[in-house]
């Protein structure tokens, strides 16, 4: 027990913090120049970087408290936190060249004094995390983008919780016939509204109210053409229930 307390004290010390910063600096020094060339993707160097960082954060729990701002500024990793700072997401672009993009993500969270790092399946490019409560438990809404080419892909929202020391997608979106843990809507940039910046387009396709009471999903025709209608999912005590169509 004394050893455990001593280790935890060391884990929060400047020495441990410096070790994470040193790792970050080494990665930048080793790969920064390559990142600016076609080799970075075409030869899978970006996958090598993702592997090294993911292995490091799994083996070094003190990474949970480190922001990795330098690596983020170089787009070698994209870091997002939940509003309560209890979930930390790392997303890597591991694409192999071309316009289709492939992403890999991990989530970190604490259970007692232990930091758990877990791969996120089919996470896409994680853009943001929102937080509410269902059944008096914290529930997180993860907004992501999937890129099929330079112009087509999908926007998605997924619900997740920490259960039994694991990050799990949970079925909370209830239609008349099924319950889902995520909703996605395809996009085609040829049909983007001209009055909205492309970076903010995900908020047009999936509209979430500030109080998280309503989640509206844009109705898109099979051709890719947009409508002015949304499918509304309204928050209850235990789920988001489909209640009909709104403008």
Tab-separated table of N, CA and C in Angstrom, residues 7 9-28 52-53 55-57 59-68 70-71:
chain	number	residue	atom	x	y	z
A	7	UNK	N	3.953	5.560	-5.628
A	7	UNK	CA	3.893	5.579	-7.106
A	7	UNK	C	2.915	6.644	-7.591
A	9	UNK	N	2.048	9.323	-6.053
A	9	UNK	CA	2.644	10.630	-5.807
A	9	UNK	C	3.652	10.963	-6.892
A	10	UNK	N	4.443	9.969	-7.289
A	10	UNK	CA	5.430	10.169	-8.351
A	10	UNK	C	4.750	10.431	-9.679
A	11	UNK	N	3.635	9.721	-9.938
A	11	UNK	CA	2.923	9.870	-11.211
A	11	UNK	C	2.424	11.288	-11.409
A	12	UNK	N	2.173	12.012	-10.306
A	12	UNK	CA	1.684	13.378	-10.404
A	12	UNK	C	2.807	14.402	-10.279
A	13	UNK	N	4.029	13.950	-10.264
A	13	UNK	CA	5.156	14.840	-10.047
A	13	UNK	C	5.637	15.464	-11.348
A	14	UNK	N	6.422	16.550	-11.260
A	14	UNK	CA	6.982	17.183	-12.461
A	14	UNK	C	7.856	16.236	-13.278
A	15	UNK	N	8.461	15.243	-12.623
A	15	UNK	CA	9.315	14.288	-13.348
A	15	UNK	C	8.490	13.517	-14.369
A	16	UNK	N	7.331	13.020	-13.921
A	16	UNK	CA	6.471	12.272	-14.834
A	16	UNK	C	5.926	13.182	-15.929
A	17	UNK	N	5.541	14.408	-15.575
A	17	UNK	CA	5.038	15.351	-16.574
A	17	UNK	C	6.094	15.624	-17.628
A	18	UNK	N	7.342	15.770	-17.181
A	18	UNK	CA	8.438	16.019	-18.120
A	18	UNK	C	8.633	14.852	-19.069
A	19	UNK	N	8.415	13.626	-18.580
A	19	UNK	CA	8.602	12.455	-19.438
A	19	UNK	C	7.596	12.460	-20.589
A	20	UNK	N	6.375	12.931	-20.334
A	20	UNK	CA	5.374	13.022	-21.398
A	20	UNK	C	5.772	14.126	-22.372
A	21	UNK	N	6.198	15.257	-21.851
A	21	UNK	CA	6.625	16.356	-22.708
A	21	UNK	C	7.839	15.953	-23.556
A	22	UNK	N	8.756	15.205	-22.956
A	22	UNK	CA	9.931	14.734	-23.701
A	22	UNK	C	9.523	13.803	-24.832
A	23	UNK	N	8.566	12.934	-24.553
A	23	UNK	CA	8.065	12.029	-25.590
A	23	UNK	C	7.457	12.838	-26.734
A	24	UNK	N	6.653	13.823	-26.400
A	24	UNK	CA	6.019	14.660	-27.413
A	24	UNK	C	7.073	15.341	-28.289
A	25	UNK	N	8.091	15.876	-27.661
A	25	UNK	CA	9.162	16.550	-28.400
A	25	UNK	C	9.903	15.579	-29.310
A	26	UNK	N	10.167	14.371	-28.819
A	26	UNK	CA	10.864	13.369	-29.643
A	26	UNK	C	10.061	13.018	-30.884
A	27	UNK	N	8.750	12.836	-30.726
A	27	UNK	CA	7.900	12.492	-31.872
A	27	UNK	C	7.931	13.615	-32.911
A	28	UNK	N	7.828	14.840	-32.444
A	28	UNK	CA	7.856	15.983	-33.371
A	28	UNK	C	9.195	16.074	-34.077
A	52	UNK	N	2.846	4.666	-32.181
A	52	UNK	CA	3.754	5.052	-31.098
A	52	UNK	C	3.036	5.853	-30.018
A	53	UNK	N	2.185	6.780	-30.444
A	53	UNK	CA	1.468	7.599	-29.457
A	53	UNK	C	0.451	6.760	-28.691
A	55	UNK	N	0.497	3.553	-28.099
A	55	UNK	CA	1.206	2.667	-27.168
A	55	UNK	C	1.708	3.445	-25.955
A	56	UNK	N	2.175	4.657	-26.192
A	56	UNK	CA	2.690	5.468	-25.088
A	56	UNK	C	1.587	5.809	-24.094
A	57	UNK	N	0.430	6.261	-24.586
A	57	UNK	CA	-0.631	6.666	-23.651
A	57	UNK	C	-1.185	5.464	-22.885
A	59	UNK	N	0.627	2.928	-21.918
A	59	UNK	CA	1.644	2.512	-20.952
A	59	UNK	C	1.973	3.593	-19.924
A	60	UNK	N	1.498	4.816	-20.164
A	60	UNK	CA	1.839	5.937	-19.286
A	60	UNK	C	0.569	6.664	-18.858
A	61	UNK	N	-0.014	6.276	-17.736
A	61	UNK	CA	-1.283	6.873	-17.295
A	61	UNK	C	-1.213	8.367	-17.034
A	62	UNK	N	-0.015	8.895	-16.784
A	62	UNK	CA	0.108	10.332	-16.554
A	62	UNK	C	-0.234	11.131	-17.808
A	63	UNK	N	-0.298	10.460	-18.965
A	63	UNK	CA	-0.668	11.136	-20.204
A	63	UNK	C	-2.087	11.693	-20.150
A	64	UNK	N	-2.920	11.133	-19.273
A	64	UNK	CA	-4.313	11.584	-19.151
A	64	UNK	C	-4.384	13.068	-18.772
A	65	UNK	N	-3.424	13.525	-18.000
A	65	UNK	CA	-3.426	14.910	-17.518
A	65	UNK	C	-2.627	15.848	-18.420
A	66	UNK	N	-2.126	15.336	-19.537
A	66	UNK	CA	-1.281	16.143	-20.423
A	66	UNK	C	-2.063	16.500	-21.683
A	67	UNK	N	-1.947	17.739	-22.167
A	67	UNK	CA	-2.802	18.204	-23.266
A	67	UNK	C	-2.273	17.905	-24.672
A	68	UNK	N	-0.991	17.569	-24.811
A	68	UNK	CA	-0.390	17.276	-26.120
A	68	UNK	C	-0.652	18.404	-27.127
A	70	UNK	N	1.399	20.506	-28.537
A	70	UNK	CA	2.354	20.601	-29.644
A	70	UNK	C	2.024	19.598	-30.751
A	71	UNK	N	1.722	18.359	-30.361
A	71	UNK	CA	1.348	17.349	-31.359
A	71	UNK	C	0.029	17.718	-32.032
